[in-house]
């Protein structure tokens, strides 16, 4: 029997270390020096680098990568359990070498890069010597890649990239940008002539690529292969976001439960009021539904591939957004006025729910994917009645007992009575 919800003791020890390390080292850093882990400032690096070294010493650096690429090769299920902890702490992904958007870009390089491309970009990204961004969405629309216009034209030993991208996260500070063109995925140095960063938005950049020239070997994967590379990249990114969302909603739940036991109203704790109990019970069930969906999806990826698990990944994506929205809202509500301030993590968490529903593909698109793929396992019924139409099924079943019904009037009467009784119900 292979269904097993336990964690092997050796790995549990690693989880315990990660939890304590995050609580003792990362949370204080986040509270006192927010953003230090991401900063290139030497003083900030002096604070964050020793923590990264501790992670490396424990063999937990670049958790998402296979052993041959310098990660621990945990696979997705173990990664999910780790992300359930890391997702609670803002800087944990970068301190553990697993921060987006670099992770997805590294996955693309690992899967499609030549040895030379890996040497030039993958290993420096892994060591956080350089940082990257991913330019796919365009101002005229993000949900439908067939609307994208950015393209590359071959000119001798170079490609010339022309187009406009929108919402490239951390594009302004990236050393390299992975630019999705209609005819391929290209690696563009952030300082290449013609890369124009627009003033707004500040964090997720609007970028014009004005005839940007890159050498021929900056094409990643096959020519015309951009959509396949993008799927590979985004599939991994989506499930990792869902894993970290489990951490966030567990945090909201902890806050909610503590508060329910701490406040009184009308002579009893608010935990004793039924509507608060309902909020706790619904949240408990929704968090665990999301968690099991994410773990099952991670297990499926480990036992097949990201491609095989694409329906599940899509379901994780919009379910994570929904559970985040519902649970963080309930937690805020139970916190009362304090919940509406930014003095707890809840306000920011709730405000991030619409983002979860849009980034890496809007909910609607993922729901379409799930519905379309699930329906491939079904067929329309033949004739007028649905397969589960009981009178038709009963007539069919009676054929199995035809000789018995013909021979025994009592049994025949019983069967006739049962059929009439069912029909009288409506
Ligand atoms: C925090 C964040 C970070 C991001 N980082 C990056 C990044 O690094 N690189 C990058 O390239 N992009 C990035 N994006 C962009 C993101 O991938 C796009 O926002 C997303 O693909 C949706 O595209 P859009 O914003 O153009 O919305 P649109 O495609 O205009 O969709 C808007 C709305 O229209 C409706 N809609 C659209 N299509 C359908 C449909 N098929 N069926 C039903 N309804 C539909 C939905 O209600 C949808 O919410 C990021 C987004 C966010 C929020």
PDB file of N, CA, C and O in Angstrom, residues 138-206:
ATOM      1  N   UNK A 138       2.906  41.128 -22.773  1.00  0.00           N
ATOM      2  CA  UNK A 138       3.015  42.361 -23.565  1.00  0.00           C
ATOM      3  C   UNK A 138       1.876  43.308 -23.185  1.00  0.00           C
ATOM      4  O   UNK A 138       0.841  42.862 -22.689  1.00  0.00           O
ATOM      5  N   UNK A 139       2.061  44.607 -23.424  1.00  0.00           N
ATOM      6  CA  UNK A 139       1.055  45.566 -22.945  1.00  0.00           C
ATOM      7  C   UNK A 139      -0.344  45.321 -23.520  1.00  0.00           C
ATOM      8  O   UNK A 139      -1.338  45.590 -22.868  1.00  0.00           O
ATOM      9  N   UNK A 140      -0.414  44.770 -24.730  1.00  0.00           N
ATOM     10  CA  UNK A 140      -1.735  44.589 -25.340  1.00  0.00           C
ATOM     11  C   UNK A 140      -2.427  43.318 -24.854  1.00  0.00           C
ATOM     12  O   UNK A 140      -3.572  43.062 -25.229  1.00  0.00           O
ATOM     13  N   UNK A 141      -1.767  42.504 -24.029  1.00  0.00           N
ATOM     14  CA  UNK A 141      -2.448  41.327 -23.509  1.00  0.00           C
ATOM     15  C   UNK A 141      -1.475  40.264 -23.047  1.00  0.00           C
ATOM     16  O   UNK A 141      -0.449  40.037 -23.693  1.00  0.00           O
ATOM     17  N   UNK A 142      -1.824  39.608 -21.917  1.00  0.00           N
ATOM     18  CA  UNK A 142      -0.929  38.596 -21.380  1.00  0.00           C
ATOM     19  C   UNK A 142      -1.472  37.182 -21.452  1.00  0.00           C
ATOM     20  O   UNK A 142      -0.707  36.224 -21.515  1.00  0.00           O
ATOM     21  N   UNK A 143      -2.796  37.057 -21.442  1.00  0.00           N
ATOM     22  CA  UNK A 143      -3.373  35.713 -21.330  1.00  0.00           C
ATOM     23  C   UNK A 143      -3.334  34.926 -22.628  1.00  0.00           C
ATOM     24  O   UNK A 143      -3.524  33.714 -22.606  1.00  0.00           O
ATOM     25  N   UNK A 144      -3.119  35.598 -23.733  1.00  0.00           N
ATOM     26  CA  UNK A 144      -3.159  34.901 -25.020  1.00  0.00           C
ATOM     27  C   UNK A 144      -1.845  35.142 -25.776  1.00  0.00           C
ATOM     28  O   UNK A 144      -1.665  36.175 -26.429  1.00  0.00           O
ATOM     29  N   UNK A 145      -0.918  34.175 -25.690  1.00  0.00           N
ATOM     30  CA  UNK A 145       0.400  34.367 -26.321  1.00  0.00           C
ATOM     31  C   UNK A 145       0.315  34.592 -27.833  1.00  0.00           C
ATOM     32  O   UNK A 145       1.249  35.135 -28.421  1.00  0.00           O
ATOM     33  N   UNK A 146      -0.803  34.219 -28.462  1.00  0.00           N
ATOM     34  CA  UNK A 146      -0.884  34.438 -29.914  1.00  0.00           C
ATOM     35  C   UNK A 146      -1.003  35.933 -30.244  1.00  0.00           C
ATOM     36  O   UNK A 146      -0.881  36.328 -31.402  1.00  0.00           O
ATOM     37  N   UNK A 147      -1.237  36.762 -29.206  1.00  0.00           N
ATOM     38  CA  UNK A 147      -1.303  38.217 -29.435  1.00  0.00           C
ATOM     39  C   UNK A 147       0.075  38.878 -29.337  1.00  0.00           C
ATOM     40  O   UNK A 147       0.220  40.060 -29.621  1.00  0.00           O
ATOM     41  N   UNK A 148       1.083  38.100 -28.920  1.00  0.00           N
ATOM     42  CA  UNK A 148       2.403  38.707 -28.714  1.00  0.00           C
ATOM     43  C   UNK A 148       3.043  39.078 -30.054  1.00  0.00           C
ATOM     44  O   UNK A 148       2.882  38.369 -31.053  1.00  0.00           O
ATOM     45  N   UNK A 149       3.799  40.178 -30.031  1.00  0.00           N
ATOM     46  CA  UNK A 149       4.385  40.701 -31.269  1.00  0.00           C
ATOM     47  C   UNK A 149       5.910  40.720 -31.264  1.00  0.00           C
ATOM     48  O   UNK A 149       6.538  40.803 -32.327  1.00  0.00           O
ATOM     49  N   UNK A 150       6.515  40.693 -30.068  1.00  0.00           N
ATOM     50  CA  UNK A 150       7.976  40.821 -29.993  1.00  0.00           C
ATOM     51  C   UNK A 150       8.634  39.701 -30.801  1.00  0.00           C
ATOM     52  O   UNK A 150       8.308  38.521 -30.623  1.00  0.00           O
ATOM     53  N   UNK A 151       9.556  40.077 -31.669  1.00  0.00           N
ATOM     54  CA  UNK A 151      10.168  39.065 -32.525  1.00  0.00           C
ATOM     55  C   UNK A 151      11.661  39.340 -32.711  1.00  0.00           C
ATOM     56  O   UNK A 151      12.152  40.446 -32.438  1.00  0.00           O
ATOM     57  N   UNK A 152      12.342  38.317 -33.181  1.00  0.00           N
ATOM     58  CA  UNK A 152      13.780  38.426 -33.427  1.00  0.00           C
ATOM     59  C   UNK A 152      14.035  38.182 -34.913  1.00  0.00           C
ATOM     60  O   UNK A 152      13.437  37.291 -35.504  1.00  0.00           O
ATOM     61  N   UNK A 153      14.926  39.004 -35.471  1.00  0.00           N
ATOM     62  CA  UNK A 153      15.275  38.846 -36.886  1.00  0.00           C
ATOM     63  C   UNK A 153      16.745  38.475 -36.973  1.00  0.00           C
ATOM     64  O   UNK A 153      17.591  39.100 -36.308  1.00  0.00           O
ATOM     65  N   UNK A 154      17.036  37.472 -37.744  1.00  0.00           N
ATOM     66  CA  UNK A 154      18.434  37.042 -37.872  1.00  0.00           C
ATOM     67  C   UNK A 154      19.190  38.012 -38.766  1.00  0.00           C
ATOM     68  O   UNK A 154      18.712  38.369 -39.853  1.00  0.00           O
ATOM     69  N   UNK A 155      20.364  38.455 -38.313  1.00  0.00           N
ATOM     70  CA  UNK A 155      21.192  39.340 -39.126  1.00  0.00           C
ATOM     71  C   UNK A 155      22.636  38.838 -38.992  1.00  0.00           C
ATOM     72  O   UNK A 155      23.322  39.178 -38.016  1.00  0.00           O
ATOM     73  N   UNK A 156      23.067  38.005 -39.909  1.00  0.00           N
ATOM     74  CA  UNK A 156      24.412  37.417 -39.832  1.00  0.00           C
ATOM     75  C   UNK A 156      24.546  36.566 -38.585  1.00  0.00           C
ATOM     76  O   UNK A 156      23.739  35.663 -38.344  1.00  0.00           O
ATOM     77  N   UNK A 157      25.520  36.868 -37.759  1.00  0.00           N
ATOM     78  CA  UNK A 157      25.769  36.095 -36.540  1.00  0.00           C
ATOM     79  C   UNK A 157      25.031  36.667 -35.334  1.00  0.00           C
ATOM     80  O   UNK A 157      25.363  36.345 -34.188  1.00  0.00           O
ATOM     81  N   UNK A 158      24.039  37.520 -35.599  1.00  0.00           N
ATOM     82  CA  UNK A 158      23.297  38.139 -34.490  1.00  0.00           C
ATOM     83  C   UNK A 158      21.790  37.981 -34.695  1.00  0.00           C
ATOM     84  O   UNK A 158      21.314  37.762 -35.819  1.00  0.00           O
ATOM     85  N   UNK A 159      21.070  38.125 -33.589  1.00  0.00           N
ATOM     86  CA  UNK A 159      19.615  38.282 -33.630  1.00  0.00           C
ATOM     87  C   UNK A 159      19.301  39.718 -33.232  1.00  0.00           C
ATOM     88  O   UNK A 159      19.942  40.276 -32.333  1.00  0.00           O
ATOM     89  N   UNK A 160      18.305  40.300 -33.894  1.00  0.00           N
ATOM     90  CA  UNK A 160      17.888  41.667 -33.572  1.00  0.00           C
ATOM     91  C   UNK A 160      16.456  41.590 -33.014  1.00  0.00           C
ATOM     92  O   UNK A 160      15.534  41.161 -33.708  1.00  0.00           O
ATOM     93  N   UNK A 161      16.313  41.978 -31.747  1.00  0.00           N
ATOM     94  CA  UNK A 161      15.021  41.813 -31.052  1.00  0.00           C
ATOM     95  C   UNK A 161      14.275  43.143 -31.005  1.00  0.00           C
ATOM     96  O   UNK A 161      14.830  44.175 -30.607  1.00  0.00           O
ATOM     97  N   UNK A 162      13.001  43.085 -31.408  1.00  0.00           N
ATOM     98  CA  UNK A 162      12.189  44.287 -31.460  1.00  0.00           C
ATOM     99  C   UNK A 162      10.837  43.992 -30.820  1.00  0.00           C
ATOM    100  O   UNK A 162      10.173  43.016 -31.200  1.00  0.00           O
ATOM    101  N   UNK A 163      10.454  44.821 -29.864  1.00  0.00           N
ATOM    102  CA  UNK A 163       9.142  44.611 -29.247  1.00  0.00           C
ATOM    103  C   UNK A 163       9.030  45.316 -27.918  1.00  0.00           C
ATOM    104  O   UNK A 163       9.910  46.081 -27.511  1.00  0.00           O
ATOM    105  N   UNK A 164       7.940  45.022 -27.238  1.00  0.00           N
ATOM    106  CA  UNK A 164       7.630  45.729 -25.994  1.00  0.00           C
ATOM    107  C   UNK A 164       7.042  44.733 -25.006  1.00  0.00           C
ATOM    108  O   UNK A 164       6.142  43.952 -25.365  1.00  0.00           O
ATOM    109  N   UNK A 165       7.555  44.736 -23.795  1.00  0.00           N
ATOM    110  CA  UNK A 165       7.076  43.798 -22.775  1.00  0.00           C
ATOM    111  C   UNK A 165       6.585  44.562 -21.552  1.00  0.00           C
ATOM    112  O   UNK A 165       7.022  45.680 -21.274  1.00  0.00           O
ATOM    113  N   UNK A 166       5.711  43.912 -20.833  1.00  0.00           N
ATOM    114  CA  UNK A 166       5.020  44.538 -19.707  1.00  0.00           C
ATOM    115  C   UNK A 166       5.100  43.628 -18.498  1.00  0.00           C
ATOM    116  O   UNK A 166       4.953  42.413 -18.628  1.00  0.00           O
ATOM    117  N   UNK A 167       5.343  44.222 -17.321  1.00  0.00           N
ATOM    118  CA  UNK A 167       5.310  43.490 -16.052  1.00  0.00           C
ATOM    119  C   UNK A 167       6.430  42.460 -15.933  1.00  0.00           C
ATOM    120  O   UNK A 167       6.238  41.360 -15.411  1.00  0.00           O
ATOM    121  N   UNK A 168       7.614  42.841 -16.410  1.00  0.00           N
ATOM    122  CA  UNK A 168       8.790  41.994 -16.236  1.00  0.00           C
ATOM    123  C   UNK A 168       9.318  42.213 -14.815  1.00  0.00           C
ATOM    124  O   UNK A 168       9.945  43.236 -14.534  1.00  0.00           O
ATOM    125  N   UNK A 169       9.031  41.264 -13.926  1.00  0.00           N
ATOM    126  CA  UNK A 169       9.403  41.436 -12.510  1.00  0.00           C
ATOM    127  C   UNK A 169      10.910  41.598 -12.368  1.00  0.00           C
ATOM    128  O   UNK A 169      11.682  40.808 -12.931  1.00  0.00           O
ATOM    129  N   UNK A 170      11.312  42.613 -11.630  1.00  0.00           N
ATOM    130  CA  UNK A 170      12.739  42.893 -11.342  1.00  0.00           C
ATOM    131  C   UNK A 170      13.556  43.089 -12.612  1.00  0.00           C
ATOM    132  O   UNK A 170      14.773  42.889 -12.602  1.00  0.00           O
ATOM    133  N   UNK A 171      12.900  43.500 -13.702  1.00  0.00           N
ATOM    134  CA  UNK A 171      13.611  43.687 -14.976  1.00  0.00           C
ATOM    135  C   UNK A 171      14.681  44.761 -14.886  1.00  0.00           C
ATOM    136  O   UNK A 171      15.754  44.632 -15.478  1.00  0.00           O
ATOM    137  N   UNK A 172      14.395  45.816 -14.114  1.00  0.00           N
ATOM    138  CA  UNK A 172      15.323  46.951 -14.066  1.00  0.00           C
ATOM    139  C   UNK A 172      16.650  46.587 -13.407  1.00  0.00           C
ATOM    140  O   UNK A 172      17.669  47.212 -13.674  1.00  0.00           O
ATOM    141  N   UNK A 173      16.623  45.585 -12.520  1.00  0.00           N
ATOM    142  CA  UNK A 173      17.864  45.242 -11.809  1.00  0.00           C
ATOM    143  C   UNK A 173      18.480  43.932 -12.313  1.00  0.00           C
ATOM    144  O   UNK A 173      19.455  43.439 -11.754  1.00  0.00           O
ATOM    145  N   UNK A 174      17.914  43.399 -13.398  1.00  0.00           N
ATOM    146  CA  UNK A 174      18.382  42.085 -13.864  1.00  0.00           C
ATOM    147  C   UNK A 174      19.663  42.214 -14.682  1.00  0.00           C
ATOM    148  O   UNK A 174      19.816  43.139 -15.482  1.00  0.00           O
ATOM    149  N   UNK A 175      20.554  41.258 -14.491  1.00  0.00           N
ATOM    150  CA  UNK A 175      21.750  41.189 -15.334  1.00  0.00           C
ATOM    151  C   UNK A 175      21.407  40.584 -16.689  1.00  0.00           C
ATOM    152  O   UNK A 175      21.982  40.964 -17.704  1.00  0.00           O
ATOM    153  N   UNK A 176      20.500  39.614 -16.676  1.00  0.00           N
ATOM    154  CA  UNK A 176      20.043  39.030 -17.944  1.00  0.00           C
ATOM    155  C   UNK A 176      18.523  38.908 -17.921  1.00  0.00           C
ATOM    156  O   UNK A 176      17.923  38.679 -16.867  1.00  0.00           O
ATOM    157  N   UNK A 177      17.925  39.077 -19.105  1.00  0.00           N
ATOM    158  CA  UNK A 177      16.470  38.971 -19.213  1.00  0.00           C
ATOM    159  C   UNK A 177      16.151  37.890 -20.247  1.00  0.00           C
ATOM    160  O   UNK A 177      16.707  37.900 -21.358  1.00  0.00           O
ATOM    161  N   UNK A 178      15.277  36.965 -19.857  1.00  0.00           N
ATOM    162  CA  UNK A 178      14.823  35.938 -20.789  1.00  0.00           C
ATOM    163  C   UNK A 178      13.627  36.526 -21.535  1.00  0.00           C
ATOM    164  O   UNK A 178      12.581  36.773 -20.930  1.00  0.00           O
ATOM    165  N   UNK A 179      13.822  36.782 -22.827  1.00  0.00           N
ATOM    166  CA  UNK A 179      12.786  37.475 -23.600  1.00  0.00           C
ATOM    167  C   UNK A 179      12.094  36.480 -24.532  1.00  0.00           C
ATOM    168  O   UNK A 179      12.738  35.846 -25.383  1.00  0.00           O
ATOM    169  N   UNK A 180      10.783  36.349 -24.315  1.00  0.00           N
ATOM    170  CA  UNK A 180      10.011  35.442 -25.168  1.00  0.00           C
ATOM    171  C   UNK A 180       9.644  36.166 -26.453  1.00  0.00           C
ATOM    172  O   UNK A 180       8.910  37.156 -26.428  1.00  0.00           O
ATOM    173  N   UNK A 181      10.168  35.687 -27.574  1.00  0.00           N
ATOM    174  CA  UNK A 181       9.820  36.261 -28.875  1.00  0.00           C
ATOM    175  C   UNK A 181       8.885  35.291 -29.595  1.00  0.00           C
ATOM    176  O   UNK A 181       8.770  34.124 -29.206  1.00  0.00           O
ATOM    177  N   UNK A 182       8.246  35.781 -30.629  1.00  0.00           N
ATOM    178  CA  UNK A 182       7.326  34.896 -31.362  1.00  0.00           C
ATOM    179  C   UNK A 182       8.093  33.737 -31.981  1.00  0.00           C
ATOM    180  O   UNK A 182       7.516  32.686 -32.245  1.00  0.00           O
ATOM    181  N   UNK A 183       9.390  33.909 -32.193  1.00  0.00           N
ATOM    182  CA  UNK A 183      10.170  32.857 -32.851  1.00  0.00           C
ATOM    183  C   UNK A 183      11.313  32.332 -31.984  1.00  0.00           C
ATOM    184  O   UNK A 183      12.319  31.873 -32.508  1.00  0.00           O
ATOM    185  N   UNK A 184      11.160  32.366 -30.674  1.00  0.00           N
ATOM    186  CA  UNK A 184      12.178  31.754 -29.832  1.00  0.00           C
ATOM    187  C   UNK A 184      12.358  32.482 -28.510  1.00  0.00           C
ATOM    188  O   UNK A 184      11.861  33.595 -28.320  1.00  0.00           O
ATOM    189  N   UNK A 185      13.070  31.807 -27.583  1.00  0.00           N
ATOM    190  CA  UNK A 185      13.364  32.402 -26.270  1.00  0.00           C
ATOM    191  C   UNK A 185      14.820  32.873 -26.294  1.00  0.00           C
ATOM    192  O   UNK A 185      15.721  32.087 -26.622  1.00  0.00           O
ATOM    193  N   UNK A 186      15.036  34.148 -25.951  1.00  0.00           N
ATOM    194  CA  UNK A 186      16.383  34.725 -26.057  1.00  0.00           C
ATOM    195  C   UNK A 186      16.860  35.244 -24.704  1.00  0.00           C
ATOM    196  O   UNK A 186      16.050  35.720 -23.899  1.00  0.00           O
ATOM    197  N   UNK A 187      18.160  35.141 -24.494  1.00  0.00           N
ATOM    198  CA  UNK A 187      18.763  35.699 -23.280  1.00  0.00           C
ATOM    199  C   UNK A 187      19.376  37.041 -23.660  1.00  0.00           C
ATOM    200  O   UNK A 187      20.263  37.111 -24.519  1.00  0.00           O
ATOM    201  N   UNK A 188      18.876  38.114 -23.025  1.00  0.00           N
ATOM    202  CA  UNK A 188      19.309  39.469 -23.378  1.00  0.00           C
ATOM    203  C   UNK A 188      19.997  40.101 -22.165  1.00  0.00           C
ATOM    204  O   UNK A 188      19.396  40.165 -21.080  1.00  0.00           O
ATOM    205  N   UNK A 189      21.227  40.540 -22.305  1.00  0.00           N
ATOM    206  CA  UNK A 189      21.870  41.248 -21.181  1.00  0.00           C
ATOM    207  C   UNK A 189      21.073  42.511 -20.828  1.00  0.00           C
ATOM    208  O   UNK A 189      20.627  43.234 -21.738  1.00  0.00           O
ATOM    209  N   UNK A 190      20.892  42.750 -19.536  1.00  0.00           N
ATOM    210  CA  UNK A 190      20.089  43.895 -19.119  1.00  0.00           C
ATOM    211  C   UNK A 190      20.643  45.229 -19.607  1.00  0.00           C
ATOM    212  O   UNK A 190      19.892  46.193 -19.796  1.00  0.00           O
ATOM    213  N   UNK A 191      21.966  45.274 -19.817  1.00  0.00           N
ATOM    214  CA  UNK A 191      22.564  46.548 -20.234  1.00  0.00           C
ATOM    215  C   UNK A 191      22.819  46.618 -21.745  1.00  0.00           C
ATOM    216  O   UNK A 191      23.559  47.479 -22.218  1.00  0.00           O
ATOM    217  N   UNK A 192      22.216  45.709 -22.500  1.00  0.00           N
ATOM    218  CA  UNK A 192      22.419  45.745 -23.959  1.00  0.00           C
ATOM    219  C   UNK A 192      21.836  47.032 -24.537  1.00  0.00           C
ATOM    220  O   UNK A 192      20.756  47.468 -24.102  1.00  0.00           O
ATOM    221  N   UNK A 193      22.524  47.652 -25.505  1.00  0.00           N
ATOM    222  CA  UNK A 193      21.979  48.865 -26.120  1.00  0.00           C
ATOM    223  C   UNK A 193      20.595  48.578 -26.716  1.00  0.00           C
ATOM    224  O   UNK A 193      20.401  47.543 -27.364  1.00  0.00           O
ATOM    225  N   UNK A 194      19.640  49.493 -26.432  1.00  0.00           N
ATOM    226  CA  UNK A 194      18.283  49.312 -26.955  1.00  0.00           C
ATOM    227  C   UNK A 194      17.304  48.761 -25.931  1.00  0.00           C
ATOM    228  O   UNK A 194      16.101  48.775 -26.157  1.00  0.00           O
ATOM    229  N   UNK A 195      17.806  48.284 -24.766  1.00  0.00           N
ATOM    230  CA  UNK A 195      16.891  47.844 -23.702  1.00  0.00           C
ATOM    231  C   UNK A 195      16.451  49.096 -22.943  1.00  0.00           C
ATOM    232  O   UNK A 195      17.270  49.743 -22.277  1.00  0.00           O
ATOM    233  N   UNK A 196      15.196  49.460 -23.085  1.00  0.00           N
ATOM    234  CA  UNK A 196      14.704  50.713 -22.496  1.00  0.00           C
ATOM    235  C   UNK A 196      13.692  50.399 -21.392  1.00  0.00           C
ATOM    236  O   UNK A 196      12.614  49.848 -21.664  1.00  0.00           O
ATOM    237  N   UNK A 197      14.060  50.719 -20.149  1.00  0.00           N
ATOM    238  CA  UNK A 197      13.169  50.470 -19.014  1.00  0.00           C
ATOM    239  C   UNK A 197      12.283  51.709 -18.827  1.00  0.00           C
ATOM    240  O   UNK A 197      12.790  52.811 -18.606  1.00  0.00           O
ATOM    241  N   UNK A 198      10.984  51.533 -18.880  1.00  0.00           N
ATOM    242  CA  UNK A 198      10.067  52.663 -18.724  1.00  0.00           C
ATOM    243  C   UNK A 198       9.932  53.017 -17.235  1.00  0.00           C
ATOM    244  O   UNK A 198      10.249  52.204 -16.368  1.00  0.00           O
ATOM    245  N   UNK A 199       9.436  54.211 -16.971  1.00  0.00           N
ATOM    246  CA  UNK A 199       9.394  54.689 -15.583  1.00  0.00           C
ATOM    247  C   UNK A 199       8.438  53.857 -14.707  1.00  0.00           C
ATOM    248  O   UNK A 199       8.717  53.593 -13.544  1.00  0.00           O
ATOM    249  N   UNK A 200       7.310  53.457 -15.271  1.00  0.00           N
ATOM    250  CA  UNK A 200       6.300  52.700 -14.507  1.00  0.00           C
ATOM    251  C   UNK A 200       6.016  51.386 -15.189  1.00  0.00           C
ATOM    252  O   UNK A 200       6.111  51.306 -16.410  1.00  0.00           O
ATOM    253  N   UNK A 201       5.585  50.373 -14.415  1.00  0.00           N
ATOM    254  CA  UNK A 201       5.575  50.237 -12.961  1.00  0.00           C
ATOM    255  C   UNK A 201       7.006  50.096 -12.424  1.00  0.00           C
ATOM    256  O   UNK A 201       7.904  49.715 -13.172  1.00  0.00           O
ATOM    257  N   UNK A 202       7.167  50.351 -11.132  1.00  0.00           N
ATOM    258  CA  UNK A 202       8.521  50.402 -10.584  1.00  0.00           C
ATOM    259  C   UNK A 202       9.134  49.008 -10.394  1.00  0.00           C
ATOM    260  O   UNK A 202      10.320  48.823 -10.642  1.00  0.00           O
ATOM    261  N   UNK A 203       8.337  48.047  -9.967  1.00  0.00           N
ATOM    262  CA  UNK A 203       8.901  46.733  -9.636  1.00  0.00           C
ATOM    263  C   UNK A 203       8.770  45.733 -10.779  1.00  0.00           C
ATOM    264  O   UNK A 203       9.650  44.920 -11.016  1.00  0.00           O
ATOM    265  N   UNK A 204       7.649  45.776 -11.445  1.00  0.00           N
ATOM    266  CA  UNK A 204       7.377  44.836 -12.542  1.00  0.00           C
ATOM    267  C   UNK A 204       7.443  45.667 -13.824  1.00  0.00           C
ATOM    268  O   UNK A 204       6.482  46.336 -14.201  1.00  0.00           O
ATOM    269  N   UNK A 205       8.602  45.610 -14.495  1.00  0.00           N
ATOM    270  CA  UNK A 205       8.917  46.679 -15.444  1.00  0.00           C
ATOM    271  C   UNK A 205       8.284  46.544 -16.822  1.00  0.00           C
ATOM    272  O   UNK A 205       8.099  45.450 -17.346  1.00  0.00           O
ATOM    273  N   UNK A 206       8.000  47.719 -17.348  1.00  0.00           N
ATOM    274  CA  UNK A 206       7.575  47.878 -18.738  1.00  0.00           C
ATOM    275  C   UNK A 206       8.868  48.133 -19.522  1.00  0.00           C
ATOM    276  O   UNK A 206       9.575  49.099 -19.248  1.00  0.00           O
TER     277      UNK A 206
END
